[in-house]
mmCIF file of C-alpha atoms in Angstrom:
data_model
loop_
_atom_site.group_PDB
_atom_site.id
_atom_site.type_symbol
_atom_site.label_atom_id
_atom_site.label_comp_id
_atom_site.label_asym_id
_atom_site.label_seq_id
_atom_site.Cartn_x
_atom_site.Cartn_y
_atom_site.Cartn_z
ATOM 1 C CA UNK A 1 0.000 0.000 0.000
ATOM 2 C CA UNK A 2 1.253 3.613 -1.099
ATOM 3 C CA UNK A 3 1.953 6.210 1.413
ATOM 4 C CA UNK A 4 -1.015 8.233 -0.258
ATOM 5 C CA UNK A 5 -3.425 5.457 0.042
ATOM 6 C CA UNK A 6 -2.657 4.757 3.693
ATOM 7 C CA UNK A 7 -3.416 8.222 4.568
ATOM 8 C CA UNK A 8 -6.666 8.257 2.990
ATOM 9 C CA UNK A 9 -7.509 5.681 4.403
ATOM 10 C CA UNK A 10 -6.834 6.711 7.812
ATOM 11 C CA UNK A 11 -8.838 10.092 6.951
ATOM 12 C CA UNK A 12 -11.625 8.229 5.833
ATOM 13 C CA UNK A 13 -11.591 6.304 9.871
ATOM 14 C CA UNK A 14 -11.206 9.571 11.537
ATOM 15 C CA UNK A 15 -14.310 11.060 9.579
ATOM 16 C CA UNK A 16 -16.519 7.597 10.157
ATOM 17 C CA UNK A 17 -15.276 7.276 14.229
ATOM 18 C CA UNK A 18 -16.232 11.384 14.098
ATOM 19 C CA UNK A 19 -19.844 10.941 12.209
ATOM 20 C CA UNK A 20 -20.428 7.738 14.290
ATOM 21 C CA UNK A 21 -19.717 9.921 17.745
ATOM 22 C CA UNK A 22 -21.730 12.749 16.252
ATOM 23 C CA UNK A 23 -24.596 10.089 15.397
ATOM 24 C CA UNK A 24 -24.423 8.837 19.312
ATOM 25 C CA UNK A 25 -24.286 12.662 20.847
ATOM 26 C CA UNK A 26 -27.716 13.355 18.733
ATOM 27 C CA UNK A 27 -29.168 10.356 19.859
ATOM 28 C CA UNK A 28 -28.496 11.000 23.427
ATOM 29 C CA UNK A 29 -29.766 14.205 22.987
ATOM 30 C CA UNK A 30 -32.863 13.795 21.696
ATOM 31 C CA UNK A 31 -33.693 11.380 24.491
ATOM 32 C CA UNK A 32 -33.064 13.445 27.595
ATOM 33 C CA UNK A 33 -34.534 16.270 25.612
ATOM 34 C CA UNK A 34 -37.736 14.305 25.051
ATOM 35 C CA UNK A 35 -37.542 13.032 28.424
ATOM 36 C CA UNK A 36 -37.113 16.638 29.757
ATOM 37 C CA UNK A 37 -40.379 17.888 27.663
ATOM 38 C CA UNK A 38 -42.287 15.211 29.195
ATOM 39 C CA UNK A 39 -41.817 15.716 32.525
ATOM 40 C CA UNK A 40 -42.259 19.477 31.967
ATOM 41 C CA UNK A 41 -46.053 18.385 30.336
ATOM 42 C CA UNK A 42 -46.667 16.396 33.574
ATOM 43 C CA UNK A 43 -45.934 18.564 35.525
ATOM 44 C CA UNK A 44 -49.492 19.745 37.715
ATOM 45 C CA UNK A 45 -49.807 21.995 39.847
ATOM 46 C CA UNK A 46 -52.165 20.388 42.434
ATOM 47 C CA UNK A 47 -49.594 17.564 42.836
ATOM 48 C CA UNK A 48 -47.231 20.319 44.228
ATOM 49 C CA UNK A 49 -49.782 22.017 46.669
ATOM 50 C CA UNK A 50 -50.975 18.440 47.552
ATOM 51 C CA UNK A 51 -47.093 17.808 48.471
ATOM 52 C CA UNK A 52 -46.686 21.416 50.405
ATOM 53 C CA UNK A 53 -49.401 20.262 51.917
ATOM 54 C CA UNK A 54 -48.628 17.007 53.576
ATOM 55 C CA UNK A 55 -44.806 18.994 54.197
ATOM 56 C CA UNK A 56 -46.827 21.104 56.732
ATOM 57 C CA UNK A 57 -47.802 18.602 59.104
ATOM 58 C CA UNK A 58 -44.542 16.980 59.460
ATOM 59 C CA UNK A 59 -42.852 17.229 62.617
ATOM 60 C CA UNK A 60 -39.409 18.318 61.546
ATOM 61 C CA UNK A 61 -38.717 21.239 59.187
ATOM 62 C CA UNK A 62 -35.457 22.055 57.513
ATOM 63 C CA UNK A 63 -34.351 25.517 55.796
ATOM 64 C CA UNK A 64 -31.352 26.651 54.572
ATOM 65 C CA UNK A 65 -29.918 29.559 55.395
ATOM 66 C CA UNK A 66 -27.518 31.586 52.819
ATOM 67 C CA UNK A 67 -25.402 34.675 53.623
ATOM 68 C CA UNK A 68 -23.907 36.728 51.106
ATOM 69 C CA UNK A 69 -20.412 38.694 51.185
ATOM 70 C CA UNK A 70 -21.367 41.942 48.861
ATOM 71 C CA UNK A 71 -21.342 44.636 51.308
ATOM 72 C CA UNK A 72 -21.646 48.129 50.665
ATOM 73 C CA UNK A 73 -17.758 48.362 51.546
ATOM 74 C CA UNK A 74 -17.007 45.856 49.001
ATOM 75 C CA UNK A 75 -18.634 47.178 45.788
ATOM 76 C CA UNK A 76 -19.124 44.354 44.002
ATOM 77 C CA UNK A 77 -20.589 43.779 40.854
ATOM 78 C CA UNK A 78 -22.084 40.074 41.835
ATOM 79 C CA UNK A 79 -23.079 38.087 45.250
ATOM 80 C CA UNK A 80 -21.441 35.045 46.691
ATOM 81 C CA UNK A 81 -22.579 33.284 48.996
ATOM 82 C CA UNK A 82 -19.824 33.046 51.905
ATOM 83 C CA UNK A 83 -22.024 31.744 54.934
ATOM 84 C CA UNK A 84 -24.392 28.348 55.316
ATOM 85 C CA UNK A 85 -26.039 27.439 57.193
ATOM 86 C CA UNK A 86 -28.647 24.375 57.721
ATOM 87 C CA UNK A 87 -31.448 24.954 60.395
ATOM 88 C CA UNK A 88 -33.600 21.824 61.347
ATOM 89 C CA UNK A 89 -36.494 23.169 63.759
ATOM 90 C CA UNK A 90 -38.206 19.769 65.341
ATOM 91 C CA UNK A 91 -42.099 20.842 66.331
ATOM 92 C CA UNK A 92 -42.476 18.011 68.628
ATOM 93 C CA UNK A 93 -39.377 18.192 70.920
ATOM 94 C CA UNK A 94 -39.905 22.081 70.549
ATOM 95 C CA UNK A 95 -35.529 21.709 69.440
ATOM 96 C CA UNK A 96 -34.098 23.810 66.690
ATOM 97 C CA UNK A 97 -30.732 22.508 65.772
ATOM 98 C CA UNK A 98 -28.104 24.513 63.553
ATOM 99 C CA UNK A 99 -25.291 23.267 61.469
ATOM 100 C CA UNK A 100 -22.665 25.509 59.424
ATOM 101 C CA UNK A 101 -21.381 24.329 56.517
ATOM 102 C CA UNK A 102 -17.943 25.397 55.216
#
């Protein structure tokens, strides 16, 4: 085999492994993309109220709390969050407990 054929040939296996990886990307694609549009269509908004719902009787809520470092000192153009916090308050033992995250 010439030196002219073997490259062409190895052109013509980087542009098949290329399309076939190209084929495979679309194809994945498509399928979380469908997947995405039909959980957006089933989406109700009962089901959510029905779930805040049953959230309010529980015994135990959770909340996190964010703190952000823009002061007026600073001058910064964006936020960042530079304090958390997670704040579990437990209705029944009347106990709220507090964790910091770093």
């Amino acid at each position: 085999m010439k030196h002219g054929q073997s490259q062409h040939f190895r052109v013509r296996r980087l542009v098949w492994l290329v399309g076939v990886c190209l084929v495979i990307v679309l194809i994945a694609v498509t399928v979380e993309g469908v997947q995405f549009f039909q959980t957006l269509r089933s989406f109700k908004e009962e089901q959510v109220i029905k779930h805040h719902q049953d959230l309010a009787n529980k015994s135990v809520s959770t909340f996190l709390l964010l703190g952000l470092d823009n002061s007026g000192k600073r001058k910064l153009s964006t936020s960042r969050t530079d304090g958390m916090m997670v704040v579990i308050v437990n209705h029944k033992t009347k106990t709220i407990t507090l964790c910091s995250l770093l």
